[in-house]
Structures are given as structure tokens and as C-alpha cells.
Amino acid sequence: QVQLVEAGGGLVQAGDSLRLSCLVSGLTFRRYPMGWFRQAPGKEREFVAAISSSGATTSYRDSVKGRFTISRDNAKNTVYLQMNSLKPEDTAVYYCAARTRGGSYVTTEYDYWGQGTQVTVSS
């Protein structure tokens, strides 16, 4: 059974930092690209960042470039999202996901999803 478990969300002030983590089990983690997504109230889920299976390449949505960093530790089956200079508009439930079907990982079409972790940024 594939499981993705996010952690690290919370309530912070604008300008603060948070580090999200996602522990993956039930699949060969090092083989697959991973992504972070978010969904704010009343909005559709959106792509935030993704990383290749090796960690050599990454991709970000424009609004988080220079502030967020995605990384992975294949020995620990964990993917991270370091979020700096947080803004109120970053408030959302953040989800990690694994893409096992192949093809480009710069997409919203992922195969396995975590339950999400709430990030709230106050102004």
C-alpha cells in the first residue's frame, strides 16, 4: 500500500519560513519524480514544485521561484519543501504527490497523493 504522509505545516507570520516534509512508503521512492501542490479555499489545486527522481532537476511555479526549494533524500524516502519569505497568498493545504506513470513531471497529473498539511500565513 502506497502512503504519503506530509508534516511541517502550521501558522506563521508573513516573512517567516516553514519546511514541509513528505515520507513515502509502499513504492520504490528513488525511481519516481515527486511534486508539491497546494489548494486554497475556493480555488483549484495548483502545482507548486516538482523534482526529478534523482533530484538533479526541479521546476517551480513562477510565484514561488526564489522563495521555495524542493529537495529529496532518496535514502530516507522523503521529499521536502523549504518555504522562505512566506506571504499570506501562500496560505493553503499543501499536498505531496508521486508520479509513477512516466513522462514529464511538470504536470498536475500525479498518481499518489498525501492527505495534506495546512499552511497559514498571517499578515
Short mmCIF file of C-alpha atoms in Angstrom, two decimals:
data_model
loop_
_atom_site.label_atom_id
_atom_site.label_comp_id
_atom_site.label_asym_id
_atom_site.label_seq_id
_atom_site.Cartn_x
_atom_site.Cartn_y
_atom_site.Cartn_z
CA GLN A 1 0.00 0.00 0.00
CA VAL A 2 1.41 3.34 -1.05
CA GLN A 3 1.38 6.03 1.62
CA LEU A 4 2.50 9.64 1.53
CA VAL A 5 2.49 11.47 4.84
CA GLU A 6 3.11 15.21 4.97
CA ALA A 7 4.28 17.11 8.03
CA GLY A 8 5.55 20.55 8.95
CA GLY A 9 2.61 22.82 8.28
CA GLY A 10 1.48 25.48 10.72
CA LEU A 11 0.55 29.08 11.38
CA VAL A 12 3.28 31.63 10.71
CA GLN A 13 3.61 35.34 10.04
CA ALA A 14 4.43 36.90 6.71
CA GLY A 15 8.17 36.70 6.07
CA ASP A 16 8.65 33.56 8.14
CA SER A 17 9.84 30.17 6.92
CA LEU A 18 8.49 26.64 7.08
CA ARG A 19 9.87 23.31 5.95
CA LEU A 20 7.41 20.68 4.82
CA SER A 21 8.34 17.03 4.59
CA CYS A 22 6.67 14.04 2.98
CA LEU A 23 7.57 10.49 3.92
CA VAL A 24 6.75 7.92 1.26
CA SER A 25 6.27 4.20 1.68
CA GLY A 26 5.00 1.35 -0.46
CA LEU A 27 6.85 2.23 -3.66
CA THR A 28 10.46 2.44 -4.84
CA PHE A 29 10.83 6.12 -3.98
CA ARG A 30 14.10 6.74 -5.83
CA ARG A 31 12.54 5.78 -9.18
CA TYR A 32 9.86 8.46 -9.33
CA PRO A 33 9.56 12.21 -9.58
CA MET A 34 7.78 13.95 -6.75
CA GLY A 35 5.70 17.10 -6.61
CA TRP A 36 4.20 19.57 -4.18
CA PHE A 37 0.81 21.08 -4.81
CA ARG A 38 -1.49 23.38 -2.87
CA GLN A 39 -5.14 24.23 -2.67
CA ALA A 40 -6.53 27.40 -1.14
CA PRO A 41 -10.17 27.69 -0.05
CA GLY A 42 -12.44 28.14 -3.05
CA LYS A 43 -9.63 27.59 -5.53
CA GLU A 44 -8.42 24.70 -7.64
CA ARG A 45 -5.39 22.71 -6.66
CA GLU A 46 -2.25 24.13 -8.25
CA PHE A 47 1.26 22.95 -8.99
CA VAL A 48 3.93 24.37 -6.70
CA ALA A 49 7.16 22.48 -7.38
CA ALA A 50 8.48 19.18 -8.65
CA ILE A 51 11.72 17.26 -8.61
CA SER A 52 13.10 14.50 -10.78
CA SER A 53 13.74 11.03 -9.42
CA SER A 54 17.44 11.70 -8.95
CA GLY A 55 16.93 15.21 -7.63
CA ALA A 56 19.03 16.66 -10.44
CA THR A 57 16.28 18.80 -11.92
CA THR A 58 13.48 20.84 -10.41
CA SER A 59 10.61 23.01 -11.54
CA TYR A 60 8.60 25.74 -9.77
CA ARG A 61 5.56 27.86 -10.37
CA ASP A 62 6.54 31.44 -11.02
CA SER A 63 5.08 32.88 -7.83
CA VAL A 64 7.35 30.77 -5.58
CA LYS A 65 10.59 30.92 -7.57
CA GLY A 66 13.40 32.23 -5.40
CA ARG A 67 11.42 31.61 -2.20
CA PHE A 68 10.67 27.87 -2.20
CA THR A 69 13.11 25.00 -2.65
CA ILE A 70 12.15 21.39 -3.30
CA SER A 71 14.62 18.64 -2.41
CA ARG A 72 14.64 14.94 -1.73
CA ASP A 73 16.59 12.37 0.25
CA ASN A 74 16.27 9.04 -1.52
CA ALA A 75 17.90 7.22 1.38
CA LYS A 76 15.09 8.45 3.65
CA ASN A 77 12.22 8.16 1.15
CA THR A 78 11.44 11.79 1.87
CA VAL A 79 10.77 14.90 -0.18
CA TYR A 80 10.97 18.38 1.29
CA LEU A 81 9.66 21.84 0.52
CA GLN A 82 11.58 24.68 2.13
CA MET A 83 9.42 27.79 2.09
CA ASN A 84 11.02 31.14 2.85
CA SER A 85 9.64 34.67 2.81
CA LEU A 86 6.12 33.35 3.15
CA LYS A 87 3.23 35.55 2.05
CA PRO A 88 -0.45 35.47 3.01
CA GLU A 89 -1.23 34.29 -0.52
CA ASP A 90 0.76 31.12 0.19
CA THR A 91 -1.96 30.06 2.63
CA ALA A 92 -3.32 26.69 1.52
CA VAL A 93 -3.36 22.98 2.18
CA TYR A 94 -0.13 21.58 0.78
CA TYR A 95 -0.01 18.11 -0.74
CA CYS A 96 2.87 15.96 -1.86
CA ALA A 97 2.42 13.54 -4.73
CA ALA A 98 4.28 10.84 -6.62
CA ARG A 99 4.16 10.38 -10.36
CA THR A 100 4.68 6.73 -11.34
CA ARG A 101 3.23 6.71 -14.87
CA GLY A 102 6.27 8.22 -16.60
CA GLY A 103 6.51 11.27 -18.79
CA SER A 104 7.09 14.85 -17.76
CA TYR A 105 6.66 15.63 -14.07
CA VAL A 106 5.72 19.23 -14.80
CA THR A 107 2.02 18.48 -14.67
CA THR A 108 -0.84 18.16 -12.23
CA GLU A 109 -1.36 14.54 -13.24
CA TYR A 110 0.16 12.59 -10.38
CA ASP A 111 -0.71 9.09 -9.25
CA TYR A 112 -0.43 9.03 -5.47
CA TRP A 113 -1.27 11.80 -3.03
CA GLY A 114 -0.81 12.56 0.63
CA GLN A 115 -3.53 13.81 2.93
CA GLY A 116 -2.21 17.37 3.02
CA THR A 117 -0.86 19.74 5.64
CA GLN A 118 -2.26 23.20 6.37
CA VAL A 119 -0.05 26.24 5.95
CA THR A 120 -1.48 29.53 7.16
CA VAL A 121 0.41 32.80 6.74
CA SER A 122 -0.89 35.81 8.62
CA SER A 123 -0.19 39.37 7.52
#
